[in-house]
Amino acid sequence: MPAGVFKETYEGDMAFIRYPIHKAALVLAVIAGLSAPLLLDTYYLNLAITALIFWVAVIGLNITVGLAGQISLAQAALMGVGAYTVAFAALKLGVNVVLALPLAGITAMIIGLVLSLPSFKLKEYYLAMASLAAQLLLEYAFSRIDPDQYTPIPPEAKRLASIDLNEPEALYYFTFIVAALMALAAGNIARSSYGRAMKAVRDNDVAASIVGVNVPLTKAIAFGIGGFYAGIAGGLYAIYSVGIGWEAFTLVNSIELLGMVLIGGPGRVVWGSLLGVLVLRTGWTLLESNLVPILAAMGFSAFASAIKYIVLGTLITVVIILEPEGLIAVLRRVKEYFRLWPYSY
Amino acid sequence: MALEAVDVETWSNLIFQGVLLGILYSLIAMGYNLVYRANKSINFAVPQVVLLAAYTALITATATGRLEVALASAIIVSVAVSMAIERGVARPLLGRPPIALIGATLGVFYALKGVVLVVGGSEVAVLPLDIDYYRLGALTVATNDLISLLGAIPVLAGVVLLHRKTSFGAAMRAVAEDAEGAAAYGLPVRRLMLAGWALAGLVGGLGSILLAVKTQVSPDLEYYAIRALAASLIAGLDSLGGVLLGGIVLGLAEQLASKFLDPYLPGIGSDIAFLLLLLILFVKPYGFFGSERIERV
Amino acid sequence: MEGGGLARQNTLYIVLAALVIIIVLAGAYFLLAGRGGEMQEETTPAEATPTAGEAAPKEEAKVIEINVGLLVDETGPTSDVGKGYARGAEAAFKYFNEKGIYTKDGVRVKINYIKRDYAYNPTLAEEFYREFRDRYNVIAVVGWGTADTEKLSDQVARDKVVYISASYSAKLVVKPYNFFPAPDYSTQACSGLQWLATEYGAGKIALAYDHKVAYSRSPISAIKEAAKALGMEVVGDFDLPLRATEADAERIAREMKAADPDYVWCGNTISSCSLLARAMAKVGLDAVLLSNVWGFDERSPNLVGEEAYGMVAGISPFLYPMFASGVEAYNVIYEAASMAGVPKEEVTLRFVQGFLNVWLLVKAIEEVTSQDLLERKGEALKEVLESRTFDFGGITAAPLRFQEGWHVPYKTVFIVFLAEDGSLQLKGKFTAPEAIDCAKVTIEGG
């Protein structure tokens, strides 16, 4: 708890908005979020949409990994489950994508619950490997149900009542509302009894079980929620895309998602996840599209394509080593420095 | 009668190839296990180290035309990178929860992937080696089969013997058992950990070049190393001799699954490793030879 | 952290904070600055007054700038061939810009190409396509793989963007805005079968391809039909994964041997096709292995090994650079390569493939008027592509003629054979059998 901020009641300590910075961030985020379509052109609006989509997926992974301490390398595959649910519902059954979205969440949640089964017996590396195995098996399953390596999403299925979701602005607001609701829910999960049980399991599951936490149930809930978020994110991704292919949901993507959690701030479910996405995905996309041509022009064209891996990999490793709580902790320190100025030590 | 003969030939070769590939898997798997014993962590960067070593071998082999120079350079690179990861990543993270090590080595995986792309340019090539075929009864053995077999077995045996019979091995085992206890007895734990990683790099580098001799130098080699991780867990992460069995089980399972299941599930061969892994983890959570951990609060 | 940890920690935080701030600021900067890239028309004051009587092609030095997307795979699973392709395409853009591209009415065109590496991920390809379209307003894209090109084909038709791909999938020939300067995979395969029939006569053929991969499966139904028409017997479909291990290749070669084929079709890429060739020699399967265009190239002699010499061949719609002596048009490619700093021995088939895709686009631009290019953009290019014959002076196996709704420009391929002595031999040109339309078989077969 930052110095100088006092809680006088338990309600105050358990409130959804606990610190002034939350209030400020929330107001800024809502304003920025709502006004984005007025300020940005289509390209940047699309970047914002994908950022929101990945935010949802990373929030889910952050609940599984950061809050409950259950390592998962299968989040991208779970996104894939959601994406294919929406794609097939729209393509084969002609279901409207918006109606298929909750279904995507539920399907992925069920798979997520299945993935929680190994966690009852396994921990740490063995659990990481079980989820890695699940990731690769799901990739195999995708390649079987999607033999052309892409499944088109019919544009006529992308409607919400009379609103055409093929329009970037409409899709943006739709994604924004869904993502905001999901983030709100995630913030509340973190401070609910389930959230506290998850933290107890993360810190020491044997101790947690001794004080009466139902450990398997808590792990299952953590995986289930993580899966649900991944499914919704995958579903949104399908709505956004012309077509989806399983190459977007491979192990490398899972590693990236895990990187976003660890870089942003594990356990900092809402804002940490957003920071992770903004740095690793959106920030990088913007940087790359301008950096790579410069590098190529300088004659480093062999480097130019590979630079993404080198820079992002190094960034992930360095941040994990130097800053266990992720970049959001760095931001907090910066904020504290100025808040407590001139006595900022 | 003729059909019978064909069957014997098919089967003996299938099993031979499966076992041979399995032995190569166990070589890479041993790299994972050595690291786990030293540090209680999985080095997820191994697939890229394997690729880096293979491309180094290719470059030196093309430049000099000599396989032994290629072998030496591959092993040097692999050992150096492995030790660098220990010093730069694993050591600062000592005492941190496993997720930190998993994330950090995955980060290294990602960064090295970029390095491999720069160094190797995702070239597909073979190492310079004259391949002859020898027919031993029903078995057909090529020069590259022999090299990989004769290269892998002594190394696997050597590492196991080193661990069981020498005082250095005893010290390594002590660190694997209880690093703090070993330190209390005056063992140079940090140096031993580094030695564990270096040994892992040695085994991995050799494994990568034998794989390259057996097949090709290509970006696909990283998938061999990812599948070898399954062999490592099937055996149990802290077992050493067990990896041979883990690898062979995996190699055979791949060939048998491809032969019998492929008509129903095309391409299952390359993913059977993970199906097998999940099944085994459910039955034996710490692998066949891994020691179970007893947790205390 | 030991002593002095606090001070060191603070430095680290400052470094980290600086890093984050740089990324955020850079993002913000590009957000505000990167809004350019609209199609521009620049008119500079006339540099030289045309002398009377001279047939001056341009009255003023007017330059139209157009944007073209270049979507390549330099880091993904197909990057072993994708790198050469990207180099060829880039060399072509640079070369033609330097040489000068003029529309039909003599206005100079400068092509800004925007290169993106999508690592063979169709979803990423879509994101880059959106960038091309929304940020740079491209009028054409030079693309790469089968899945991504097929996926985007309906979208580019809606956006009226000409899309020239390195995938020669038969499903693309009916898409209005998709072009490639070669026969589709199915027609190529049928032409290859025609060679087998001509050279060796009818026989049994076994098919090896990855049953999971769209590219590998693409020509199979057409091959089966063509085999029937040529009196060949198909003796089996074998699942050879793109990422086959050597053990896989040997197992499949043995299974094939039991079926005793005279010919083997390999529909994968060079890695698994050469493993299969090696395995065939190992198990003593005496059959001719014919590979798809991506399964065989200059590296094959090295990859398949001596034992397989004299039994491996490849299909190519383009003349290999090694057989180019005496082909005038190849000088253009070599000139461009030297301009881009690519040594002559690195001008491979893949380089040529990339170069030709851009060259086709340039030839199309040269046939439209400047007004059309500015106003009707991709649509004008499409009309021109569908109404002219394009001749690459012998680099392609035949001149190109696209028809509206049917973009198979010709039906002939070159066959390159790996001889007993390890050298590559040009076996000549072969054309798909008249009796069946191979592209149609694939499209109707799904």
XYZ file of C-alpha atoms in Angstrom, chain C residues 32-339:
308
model
C 0.737 11.015 -35.510
C 3.397 11.004 -38.192
C 2.563 7.810 -39.997
C -0.643 8.987 -41.521
C 0.867 9.721 -44.885
C 1.225 7.240 -47.642
C -1.792 8.276 -49.653
C -1.384 7.924 -53.314
C 0.353 11.060 -54.423
C 0.725 12.831 -57.638
C 3.754 15.033 -57.814
C 4.272 17.463 -60.554
C 7.685 18.964 -60.813
C 8.498 21.804 -63.178
C 9.341 20.561 -66.622
C 13.016 19.797 -66.765
C 13.567 19.849 -70.474
C 11.519 21.471 -73.158
C 10.906 18.951 -75.868
C 12.496 19.936 -79.141
C 10.124 20.390 -81.983
C 9.773 17.408 -84.252
C 11.060 14.967 -81.682
C 8.556 12.370 -80.600
C 8.843 13.292 -76.969
C 6.987 10.759 -74.848
C 6.489 13.134 -71.960
C 5.655 16.737 -71.966
C 6.477 17.356 -68.361
C 8.364 15.411 -65.753
C 5.313 14.170 -63.980
C 5.770 11.261 -61.597
C 2.970 9.152 -60.256
C 3.770 7.375 -57.040
C 1.914 4.206 -56.327
C 2.093 1.904 -53.343
C 2.430 -1.855 -53.646
C 2.472 -4.335 -50.771
C 5.066 -7.078 -50.673
C 4.069 -9.914 -48.388
C 6.846 -12.443 -47.846
C 7.923 -15.199 -45.489
C 11.493 -14.741 -44.360
C 11.195 -16.193 -40.882
C 8.434 -18.802 -41.038
C 8.247 -22.440 -42.102
C 8.630 -21.668 -45.811
C 11.435 -19.181 -45.378
C 14.057 -21.442 -46.968
C 12.500 -20.586 -50.320
C 10.783 -17.400 -49.175
C 14.050 -15.567 -48.674
C 15.121 -15.984 -52.299
C 11.679 -14.965 -53.472
C 11.736 -11.803 -51.370
C 15.166 -10.889 -52.660
C 14.066 -11.347 -56.244
C 10.979 -9.228 -55.757
C 12.882 -6.457 -54.012
C 15.563 -6.455 -56.676
C 12.858 -6.126 -59.308
C 11.185 -3.177 -57.594
C 14.500 -1.373 -57.256
C 15.569 -2.155 -60.785
C 12.388 -1.060 -62.534
C 12.110 2.085 -60.427
C 15.648 2.937 -61.412
C 15.127 2.128 -65.076
C 11.869 3.982 -65.166
C 8.372 2.652 -65.532
C 6.176 4.578 -67.946
C 2.459 4.269 -68.409
C 1.005 3.934 -71.875
C 0.771 7.715 -72.193
C 4.366 8.173 -71.096
C 3.981 9.245 -67.490
C 6.644 7.980 -65.186
C 5.520 5.777 -62.322
C 7.413 5.236 -59.138
C 6.500 2.192 -57.099
C 6.863 2.398 -53.331
C 6.834 -1.118 -52.065
C 6.019 -1.918 -48.480
C 7.535 -5.181 -47.381
C 6.070 -7.187 -44.503
C 7.173 -10.562 -43.205
C 4.124 -12.571 -42.164
C 5.969 -15.795 -41.226
C 3.479 -17.939 -43.180
C 0.679 -17.100 -40.767
C -2.524 -16.374 -42.721
C -3.967 -14.348 -39.859
C -0.922 -12.127 -39.758
C -1.140 -11.882 -43.540
C -4.600 -10.424 -43.107
C -3.366 -7.866 -40.612
C -0.629 -6.776 -42.969
C -3.094 -6.670 -45.819
C -5.245 -4.313 -43.761
C -2.183 -2.161 -43.201
C -1.449 -2.147 -46.933
C -4.999 -1.187 -47.725
C -5.901 1.230 -44.957
C -2.590 2.888 -44.324
C -0.924 2.815 -47.717
C -3.841 2.490 -50.139
C -1.988 -0.043 -52.232
C -3.255 -0.837 -55.687
C -1.535 -4.199 -55.849
C 0.035 -6.765 -53.551
C 2.810 -9.200 -54.393
C 2.094 -12.089 -52.057
C 3.231 -15.542 -51.148
C 1.500 -18.640 -49.744
C -1.544 -20.703 -50.644
C -3.649 -20.429 -47.498
C -3.235 -16.677 -47.062
C -3.769 -15.867 -50.734
C -6.882 -18.037 -50.933
C -8.176 -16.525 -47.724
C -7.703 -12.969 -48.942
C -8.896 -13.626 -52.494
C -12.508 -12.541 -51.918
C -11.437 -9.535 -49.879
C -9.045 -8.257 -52.559
C -11.821 -8.632 -55.102
C -14.052 -6.438 -52.926
C -11.249 -3.912 -52.468
C -10.206 -4.126 -56.142
C -6.565 -4.776 -55.351
C -4.555 -6.835 -57.817
C -2.893 -9.711 -55.976
C 0.028 -11.496 -57.587
C 0.993 -14.547 -55.556
C 3.721 -17.147 -55.421
C 1.039 -19.695 -54.729
C -0.148 -21.198 -57.989
C -3.189 -22.827 -56.424
C -5.882 -23.777 -58.919
C -8.548 -22.283 -56.656
C -7.134 -18.843 -57.445
C -7.601 -18.981 -61.210
C -11.299 -18.134 -60.940
C -10.766 -15.269 -58.513
C -11.045 -11.982 -60.405
C -8.103 -10.138 -58.842
C -5.634 -12.977 -58.331
C -2.870 -13.514 -60.852
C 0.378 -15.438 -61.152
C 2.712 -15.758 -64.133
C 2.580 -19.564 -64.229
C 0.153 -22.430 -64.737
C -1.671 -23.508 -61.591
C -0.292 -26.396 -59.510
C -2.729 -28.868 -61.028
C -1.897 -27.971 -64.619
C 1.790 -28.056 -63.759
C 1.433 -31.528 -62.256
C -0.513 -32.752 -65.285
C 2.219 -31.405 -67.571
C 4.760 -33.262 -65.476
C 2.778 -36.465 -65.885
C 2.762 -35.852 -69.610
C 6.554 -35.840 -69.488
C 6.618 -39.146 -67.604
C 4.287 -40.677 -70.192
C 6.340 -39.333 -73.089
C 9.708 -40.279 -71.680
C 8.973 -43.598 -70.021
C 5.481 -44.627 -71.145
C 2.519 -45.617 -69.036
C 3.173 -47.154 -65.643
C 2.209 -47.129 -61.991
C 2.436 -43.933 -59.989
C 2.461 -43.481 -56.224
C 1.551 -40.133 -54.659
C 3.335 -38.741 -51.617
C 2.084 -35.513 -50.069
C 1.089 -34.072 -46.720
C -2.588 -34.914 -46.286
C -3.003 -32.031 -43.860
C -1.618 -29.231 -46.002
C -3.689 -27.353 -48.560
C -0.739 -26.699 -50.835
C 0.264 -30.376 -50.967
C -3.264 -31.651 -51.532
C -4.096 -29.047 -54.144
C -3.167 -30.932 -57.374
C -3.966 -34.488 -56.235
C -7.436 -34.906 -57.734
C -6.177 -33.505 -61.044
C -3.194 -35.875 -61.013
C -5.525 -38.824 -60.556
C -7.646 -37.751 -63.523
C -4.626 -37.060 -65.697
C -3.076 -40.409 -64.807
C -6.254 -42.090 -65.966
C -6.175 -40.155 -69.222
C -2.528 -41.063 -69.808
C -3.070 -44.745 -69.073
C -1.244 -44.656 -65.721
C -2.348 -46.455 -62.628
C -2.334 -44.699 -59.245
C -1.116 -47.235 -56.703
C -1.556 -45.308 -53.507
C -1.706 -42.062 -51.520
C 1.056 -41.846 -48.965
C 1.034 -39.275 -46.190
C 4.458 -37.663 -46.184
C 4.475 -34.858 -43.592
C 6.067 -31.564 -44.599
C 8.224 -31.964 -41.506
C 8.972 -35.637 -42.104
C 11.770 -37.235 -40.144
C 14.176 -39.478 -41.987
C 12.515 -42.437 -40.312
C 9.158 -41.293 -41.735
C 10.595 -41.029 -45.218
C 12.110 -44.487 -45.012
C 8.903 -46.039 -43.711
C 6.931 -44.474 -46.552
C 9.502 -45.517 -49.135
C 9.159 -49.098 -47.910
C 5.395 -48.966 -48.022
C 5.689 -47.615 -51.547
C 8.080 -50.341 -52.533
C 5.422 -52.883 -51.670
C 3.150 -51.202 -54.225
C 5.982 -51.298 -56.776
C 5.449 -47.965 -58.557
C 7.374 -46.796 -61.624
C 6.865 -43.157 -60.717
C 6.476 -41.244 -57.484
C 4.876 -37.811 -57.169
C 6.123 -35.605 -54.350
C 3.844 -32.665 -53.635
C 5.683 -31.202 -50.646
C 8.593 -28.799 -50.271
C 12.258 -29.473 -50.837
C 13.107 -30.749 -47.352
C 10.732 -33.711 -47.259
C 10.915 -34.404 -51.019
C 14.675 -34.815 -50.867
C 14.400 -36.971 -47.748
C 12.011 -39.168 -49.706
C 14.411 -39.389 -52.638
C 17.198 -40.396 -50.304
C 15.015 -42.997 -48.628
C 13.958 -44.417 -51.995
C 17.583 -44.986 -52.912
C 18.180 -46.533 -49.512
C 15.366 -49.074 -49.713
C 16.143 -49.811 -53.341
C 12.932 -48.469 -54.827
C 13.733 -47.912 -58.479
C 11.247 -45.264 -59.579
C 11.371 -41.741 -60.962
C 10.530 -39.143 -58.326
C 8.823 -36.104 -59.809
C 8.498 -33.076 -57.541
C 6.306 -30.025 -57.525
C 7.881 -26.631 -58.260
C 8.640 -26.021 -54.563
C 10.025 -29.526 -54.048
C 12.990 -29.354 -56.374
C 15.556 -26.709 -57.270
C 19.257 -26.022 -57.612
C 19.928 -27.431 -54.151
C 18.429 -30.842 -54.904
C 21.629 -32.550 -56.146
C 23.251 -31.767 -52.816
C 20.216 -32.684 -50.731
C 19.191 -36.004 -52.274
C 22.694 -37.488 -52.278
C 24.608 -39.428 -54.895
C 22.630 -42.635 -54.579
C 19.512 -40.935 -55.841
C 21.100 -39.403 -58.938
C 19.357 -40.367 -62.144
C 15.918 -40.851 -60.592
C 14.750 -37.399 -59.502
C 13.124 -34.656 -61.549
C 11.381 -31.386 -60.926
C 8.742 -29.208 -62.538
C 9.235 -25.529 -63.122
C 7.158 -23.020 -65.045
C 10.272 -20.852 -65.392
C 13.616 -21.533 -66.987
C 16.296 -22.198 -64.377
C 18.968 -19.489 -64.424
C 21.607 -22.153 -65.128
C 20.044 -22.834 -68.536
C 19.684 -19.162 -69.361
C 22.596 -18.739 -71.740
C 21.303 -17.303 -74.974
C 18.009 -16.190 -73.463
C 18.087 -12.451 -73.988
C 15.447 -11.604 -71.371
C 17.543 -13.104 -68.595
C 19.980 -10.216 -68.894
C 17.344 -8.017 -67.298
C 17.307 -10.247 -64.242
C 21.073 -10.389 -64.003
C 21.329 -6.636 -64.403
C 18.790 -6.148 -61.645
C 20.598 -8.625 -59.429
C 23.915 -6.871 -59.820
C 22.208 -3.552 -59.140
